[in-house]
Short mmCIF file of C-alpha atoms in Angstrom, two decimals:
data_model
loop_
_atom_site.label_atom_id
_atom_site.label_comp_id
_atom_site.label_asym_id
_atom_site.label_seq_id
_atom_site.Cartn_x
_atom_site.Cartn_y
_atom_site.Cartn_z
CA ILE O 1 7.30 -5.76 1.56
CA ASN O 2 4.35 -3.69 2.69
CA GLY O 3 3.18 -7.38 4.14
CA GLY O 4 5.95 -7.51 6.06
CA PHE O 5 5.39 -3.62 7.79
CA GLY O 6 1.81 -4.55 8.43
CA LEU O 7 2.62 -7.62 10.38
CA GLY O 8 5.30 -5.94 12.54
CA ALA O 9 2.51 -3.23 12.86
CA LEU O 10 0.45 -6.06 13.84
CA VAL O 11 2.65 -7.78 16.28
CA ALA O 12 4.46 -4.36 18.15
CA PRO O 13 1.11 -3.32 19.70
CA LEU O 14 0.18 -7.16 21.05
CA ILE O 15 3.70 -7.19 22.86
CA VAL O 16 2.71 -3.94 24.44
CA TYR O 17 -0.60 -5.53 25.42
CA ALA O 18 0.64 -8.38 26.78
CA ALA O 19 3.28 -6.55 28.70
CA LEU O 20 0.81 -4.83 30.44
CA ASP O 21 -1.60 -7.07 31.15
CA VAL O 22 -0.52 -10.76 30.73
CA ALA O 23 2.55 -9.93 32.48
CA PRO O 24 2.19 -6.34 34.02
CA GLY O 25 5.91 -6.74 35.64
CA VAL O 26 7.40 -6.67 31.84
CA GLY O 27 5.90 -3.09 31.74
CA VAL O 28 5.91 -0.86 28.64
CA THR O 29 9.86 -0.71 28.89
CA GLY O 30 10.35 -4.46 28.72
CA ALA O 31 8.06 -4.40 25.47
CA TYR O 32 9.99 -1.81 23.96
CA TRP O 33 13.13 -3.63 24.80
CA THR O 34 11.67 -7.01 23.42
CA VAL O 35 11.00 -5.16 19.97
CA ALA O 36 14.57 -4.07 20.33
CA VAL O 37 16.02 -7.39 21.29
CA ALA O 38 13.76 -8.93 17.97
CA ALA O 39 14.72 -6.22 15.41
CA ILE O 40 18.42 -6.75 15.82
CA ALA O 41 18.27 -10.31 15.77
CA VAL O 42 16.91 -10.34 12.63
CA ALA O 43 19.26 -7.65 11.06
CA MET O 44 21.91 -9.76 12.64
CA TYR O 45 20.16 -12.70 10.46
CA SER O 46 19.51 -10.46 6.96
CA SER O 47 23.73 -9.66 7.22
CA ARG O 48 24.49 -13.24 6.54
CA VAL O 49 22.38 -13.08 3.40
CA VAL O 50 24.40 -13.15 0.49
CA ALA O 51 22.67 -10.83 -1.97
CA PRO O 52 22.09 -11.78 -5.56
CA ALA O 53 25.41 -11.08 -8.13
CA ARG O 54 24.97 -10.47 -11.86
CA PRO O 55 26.13 -13.61 -13.57
CA GLU O 56 29.62 -13.42 -15.31
CA GLU O 57 29.96 -13.45 -19.33
CA GLY O 58 30.35 -16.91 -19.87
CA GLU O 59 27.16 -17.93 -18.13
CA GLU O 60 24.62 -15.42 -19.75
CA ASP O 61 25.88 -17.09 -22.86
CA GLU O 62 25.16 -20.53 -21.90
CA GLU O 63 21.66 -19.14 -20.84
CA GLU O 64 21.09 -17.49 -24.11
CA GLU O 65 21.59 -20.39 -25.47
CA ARG O 66 19.68 -22.60 -23.71
CA GLY O 67 16.90 -20.09 -24.52
CA LYS O 68 17.83 -20.26 -28.18
CA GLU O 69 17.14 -23.94 -27.95
CA GLU O 70 14.25 -24.01 -25.33
CA GLY O 71 12.50 -21.64 -28.33
CA GLU O 72 12.72 -23.75 -31.18
CA GLY O 73 9.48 -25.28 -30.07
CA GLY O 74 8.51 -24.94 -33.92
CA ALA O 75 6.52 -22.85 -35.83
CA GLU O 76 3.64 -22.55 -34.10
CA GLY O 77 5.59 -21.44 -31.08
CA ALA O 78 7.88 -19.16 -32.84
CA ALA O 79 4.67 -16.96 -34.46
CA GLU O 80 2.91 -17.07 -30.91
CA GLY O 81 6.84 -15.43 -29.34
CA ALA O 82 7.07 -12.83 -32.14
CA ALA O 83 3.71 -11.71 -31.60
CA GLU O 84 3.85 -11.24 -28.16
CA GLY O 85 7.50 -9.52 -28.54
CA ALA O 86 5.78 -7.33 -31.06
CA GLU O 87 2.67 -6.46 -28.93
CA LEU O 88 5.38 -5.58 -26.12
CA ALA O 89 6.96 -3.30 -28.23
CA ALA O 90 3.88 -1.07 -29.25
CA ASP O 91 2.91 -1.00 -25.87
CA ARG O 92 6.49 0.55 -25.04
CA LEU O 93 6.18 2.40 -28.02
CA ALA O 94 2.78 3.69 -26.82
CA SER O 95 3.55 4.49 -23.13
CA SER O 96 7.42 6.44 -24.52
CA SER O 97 5.39 8.88 -26.69
CA PRO O 98 5.87 12.47 -25.40
CA PRO O 99 2.89 13.69 -22.85
CA THR O 100 -0.36 14.96 -24.88
CA ARG O 101 -3.63 16.55 -23.69
CA GLU O 102 -4.52 13.43 -21.93
CA THR O 103 -0.99 12.92 -20.47
CA ILE O 104 0.24 14.17 -16.95
CA GLY O 105 3.95 15.22 -16.91
CA PRO O 106 6.77 12.67 -14.57
CA GLY O 107 6.91 15.52 -12.12
CA ALA O 108 3.43 16.39 -11.92
CA ALA O 109 2.68 12.63 -11.87
CA THR O 110 5.55 12.13 -9.01
CA ALA O 111 4.27 15.33 -7.00
CA ALA O 112 0.50 14.41 -6.97
CA THR O 113 1.70 10.76 -5.53
CA ALA O 114 3.85 12.03 -3.07
CA VAL O 115 0.88 14.02 -1.62
CA PHE O 116 -1.44 11.26 -1.91
CA ILE O 117 1.13 9.13 0.17
CA ALA O 118 1.45 11.63 2.58
CA LEU O 119 -2.37 11.94 3.45
CA VAL O 120 -3.22 8.42 3.40
CA VAL O 121 0.03 7.37 5.55
CA GLY O 122 -1.07 10.33 7.76
CA VAL O 123 -4.77 9.39 7.98
CA GLU O 124 -3.18 5.38 8.62
CA THR O 125 -1.62 5.92 11.63
CA SER O 126 -3.87 8.50 12.93
CA PHE O 127 -6.73 5.98 12.97
CA GLY O 128 -4.73 3.51 14.90
CA ALA O 129 -3.38 6.11 17.15
CA PHE O 130 -6.84 7.93 18.17
CA LEU O 131 -8.96 5.17 17.85
CA VAL O 132 -8.94 4.36 21.85
CA SER O 133 -9.14 8.19 22.34
CA TYR O 134 -12.07 8.39 20.38
CA CYS O 135 -14.33 5.80 21.86
CA LEU O 136 -13.33 7.00 25.27
CA GLY O 137 -14.25 10.45 24.35
CA VAL O 138 -17.56 9.92 23.30
CA GLY O 139 -18.56 7.85 26.16
CA GLY O 140 -20.02 4.67 23.70
CA GLU O 141 -20.46 1.08 24.23
CA VAL O 142 -16.58 0.65 23.72
CA GLY O 143 -14.45 1.03 26.81
CA GLU O 144 -10.81 1.11 27.12
CA LYS O 145 -9.24 -2.57 26.43
CA GLU O 146 -11.82 -3.28 23.91
CA ALA O 147 -11.13 -0.51 21.91
CA ASP O 148 -7.24 -1.85 21.63
CA LEU O 149 -8.68 -4.98 20.71
CA ALA O 150 -10.50 -3.00 17.58
CA THR O 151 -7.25 -1.37 16.79
CA THR O 152 -5.58 -4.69 16.86
CA ALA O 153 -8.45 -6.10 14.59
CA PHE O 154 -7.28 -3.01 12.25
CA TRP O 155 -3.65 -3.65 12.22
CA THR O 156 -4.95 -7.62 11.48
CA THR O 157 -7.31 -6.84 8.54
CA PHE O 158 -4.61 -4.27 7.64
CA THR O 159 -1.75 -7.10 7.42
CA LEU O 160 -3.61 -9.55 5.98
CA GLY O 161 -5.43 -7.24 3.07
CA ARG O 162 -1.55 -6.71 2.09
CA PHE O 163 -0.65 -10.02 1.85
CA ALA O 164 -3.93 -11.47 -0.19
CA ALA O 165 -2.90 -7.90 -2.48
CA ALA O 166 0.17 -8.96 -3.50
CA GLY O 167 -1.80 -11.96 -5.46
CA LEU O 168 -4.18 -10.05 -6.65
CA VAL O 169 -1.89 -7.34 -8.37
CA ALA O 170 -1.41 -8.99 -11.32
CA ARG O 171 -5.17 -8.95 -12.28
CA GLN O 172 -6.19 -5.76 -11.55
CA ARG O 173 -4.79 -1.87 -12.11
CA PRO O 174 -3.24 0.06 -10.16
CA ALA O 175 -6.05 2.66 -10.52
CA ALA O 176 -9.00 0.25 -9.80
CA THR O 177 -7.23 -1.00 -6.52
CA LEU O 178 -6.67 2.38 -5.35
CA SER O 179 -10.06 3.71 -6.22
CA GLY O 180 -11.70 0.56 -4.57
CA HIS O 181 -9.53 0.77 -1.44
CA CYS O 182 -10.00 4.49 -0.99
CA ALA O 183 -13.80 3.94 -1.12
CA CYS O 184 -13.63 1.28 1.58
CA VAL O 185 -11.82 4.07 3.80
CA CYS O 186 -14.24 6.59 3.70
CA VAL O 187 -16.90 4.37 4.51
CA ALA O 188 -15.28 2.88 7.21
CA LEU O 189 -14.83 6.53 8.54
CA ALA O 190 -18.32 7.23 8.19
CA VAL O 191 -19.37 4.34 9.90
CA VAL O 192 -17.34 5.17 13.02
CA LEU O 193 -18.00 8.70 13.27
CA GLY O 194 -21.92 8.32 12.57
CA GLY O 195 -22.02 5.18 14.86
CA ARG O 196 -20.36 7.53 17.80
CA GLY O 197 -18.95 4.97 19.75
CA SER O 198 -21.17 2.30 19.30
CA ARG O 199 -19.83 -1.57 19.34
CA MET O 200 -21.29 -2.45 15.73
CA SER O 201 -19.88 1.03 14.25
CA VAL O 202 -16.37 0.61 16.22
CA TRP O 203 -15.59 -3.12 15.24
CA PHE O 204 -17.08 -2.76 11.73
CA GLY O 205 -15.15 0.48 10.93
CA SER O 206 -11.93 -0.93 12.47
CA VAL O 207 -11.88 -4.00 9.93
CA LEU O 208 -13.12 -2.02 6.84
CA PHE O 209 -10.34 0.39 6.71
CA GLY O 210 -8.11 -2.15 7.63
CA ALA O 211 -9.34 -3.96 4.28
CA GLY O 212 -9.41 -0.96 2.71
CA MET O 213 -6.04 0.69 3.91
CA SER O 214 -4.00 -2.56 3.14
CA SER O 215 -2.74 -1.82 -0.38
CA VAL O 216 -2.93 2.04 -1.10
CA PHE O 217 0.77 2.84 -0.62
CA ALA O 218 1.60 0.05 -3.03
CA ALA O 219 -0.84 0.44 -5.60
CA ALA O 220 0.19 3.96 -5.67
CA VAL O 221 3.61 3.60 -5.96
CA ALA O 222 2.61 1.01 -8.63
CA HIS O 223 0.78 3.68 -9.93
CA LEU O 224 3.33 6.05 -10.61
CA ASN O 225 5.65 3.18 -12.04
CA GLU O 226 2.96 2.81 -14.79
CA LEU O 227 2.56 6.59 -15.20
CA LEU O 228 6.16 7.10 -15.74
CA GLY O 229 6.19 4.63 -18.56
CA PRO O 230 9.75 2.71 -19.78
CA GLY O 231 12.08 2.44 -16.89
CA GLY O 232 9.43 2.84 -14.46
CA MET O 233 10.13 4.82 -11.45
CA SER O 234 13.64 7.04 -11.22
CA GLY O 235 15.47 7.45 -8.04
CA GLY O 236 14.25 10.84 -7.63
CA ALA O 237 10.72 9.64 -7.99
CA GLY O 238 11.65 7.22 -5.16
CA GLY O 239 12.73 9.74 -2.97
CA TRP O 240 9.66 11.97 -3.22
CA ILE O 241 7.46 8.79 -2.42
CA SER O 242 9.97 8.49 0.77
CA ALA O 243 9.18 12.29 1.34
CA GLY O 244 5.36 11.94 1.30
CA ALA O 245 5.81 9.15 3.52
CA SER O 246 7.57 10.50 5.95
CA SER O 247 5.29 13.87 6.06
CA GLY O 248 2.48 11.43 6.93
CA THR O 249 3.65 11.99 10.45
CA LEU O 250 3.43 15.92 9.92
CA VAL O 251 -0.33 14.58 9.01
CA MET O 252 -0.64 13.04 12.08
CA LEU O 253 -0.11 15.47 13.86
CA ALA O 254 -2.05 18.31 12.18
CA THR O 255 -4.79 15.94 13.37
CA SER O 256 -3.66 15.80 16.46
CA GLN O 257 -4.92 18.84 16.92
CA ALA O 258 -8.27 18.53 15.62
CA LEU O 259 -9.01 16.81 19.52
CA GLY O 260 -11.19 19.75 20.54
CA THR O 261 -14.44 17.57 20.16
CA PRO O 262 -14.81 13.74 20.33
CA ASP O 263 -15.92 13.82 16.61
CA ALA O 264 -13.78 16.15 15.37
CA VAL O 265 -10.71 13.49 14.57
CA MET O 266 -12.58 11.11 12.99
CA ALA O 267 -14.39 13.95 10.65
CA THR O 268 -10.50 14.86 10.06
CA LEU O 269 -9.61 11.81 9.03
CA LEU O 270 -12.52 11.63 6.85
CA ALA O 271 -11.85 14.74 4.78
CA LEU O 272 -8.03 13.91 4.53
CA SER O 273 -9.55 10.28 2.84
CA VAL O 274 -11.75 12.68 0.68
CA CYS O 275 -8.91 15.13 -0.55
CA ALA O 276 -6.25 12.22 -1.22
CA MET O 277 -9.13 10.62 -3.58
CA GLY O 278 -9.40 14.33 -5.08
CA THR O 279 -5.72 14.48 -5.54
CA MET O 280 -6.10 11.20 -7.66
CA GLY O 281 -8.97 11.75 -9.24
CA ALA O 282 -7.15 15.09 -10.69
CA VAL O 283 -4.81 12.37 -11.71
CA TRP O 284 -7.10 10.03 -13.85
CA THR O 285 -8.96 13.33 -15.15
CA ARG O 286 -5.68 14.60 -16.60
CA VAL O 287 -4.37 11.13 -18.01
CA GLY O 288 -7.89 10.23 -19.32
CA TRP O 289 -9.86 8.04 -16.81
CA ARG O 290 -10.70 5.12 -19.75
CA ARG O 291 -6.63 5.17 -20.04
CA ALA O 292 -6.08 4.37 -16.26
CA PHE O 293 -8.72 2.28 -15.70
CA GLY O 294 -8.62 0.30 -18.90
CA SER O 295 -7.40 -3.31 -19.77
CA THR O 296 -4.20 -3.61 -21.76
CA GLY O 297 -2.88 -6.33 -23.79
CA ARG O 298 -0.19 -6.64 -20.90
CA ASP O 299 -2.77 -6.93 -18.59
CA GLU O 300 -4.31 -9.81 -20.33
CA ARG O 301 -0.86 -11.78 -21.03
CA MET O 302 -0.60 -11.51 -17.17
CA CYS O 303 -3.58 -13.13 -16.32
CA ARG O 304 -3.51 -15.94 -19.09
CA ARG O 305 0.05 -16.83 -17.48
#
């Protein structure tokens, strides 16, 4: 789902770019109508997709019976299945235990994740929106059209990174994903800020920023789901996550007020990224760093599969 969002974020600017440079007669208005018609076409197609239905009672019984027959593969298979079931039960019991000194309550975990998402979404959208303004403001080696292409490179890496992360999610804990990607974001912003518009800093920073930002949102949601234990996220927690994502626009608005000097916007984005990492660091300190980053029996089973 996050990869699909990234794909749309990549395609839409390309349509605008084509409408202005490839077919100047189309213009920005034509580009918006193109995106609108494409969205309507996809919505009409999606409305024809039949949603999955819960199987009938008889079908459930048949599936259960087939599962029993397939499970009669010998004593060794039964013992392995029993051991795995016991391990899963132990995992659930451990995660459902009441909060201790090294755990964090569900409300605090949800609020911290919502704040984190608000910050990273604001940084993400602000970088894509203001990179051209930054390049023009510092008067470096990158002109307007090249800055547009660097912005597209950011969204391209962002999209490819999200699809790549979907295949790696079973092999890495969410906390490890978050820490690594947030570190890439901070390094990328520091490179762009320090380079002051040089071609190398803009292109390297844009690509690294896209790679770093690609999986932060999805990893944060997975991390919260892990913290909340059995049953995962409730509807209320999902609402807080949506509120955090929507608040990213307010963060972008606040960032736009820092455009007084050319470097101010990148310095602000870097500061916000450090604050986002600090928010998650506080959560991991409360939960216990070893517990947040350590592997579990369930992780090892997922890797084997």
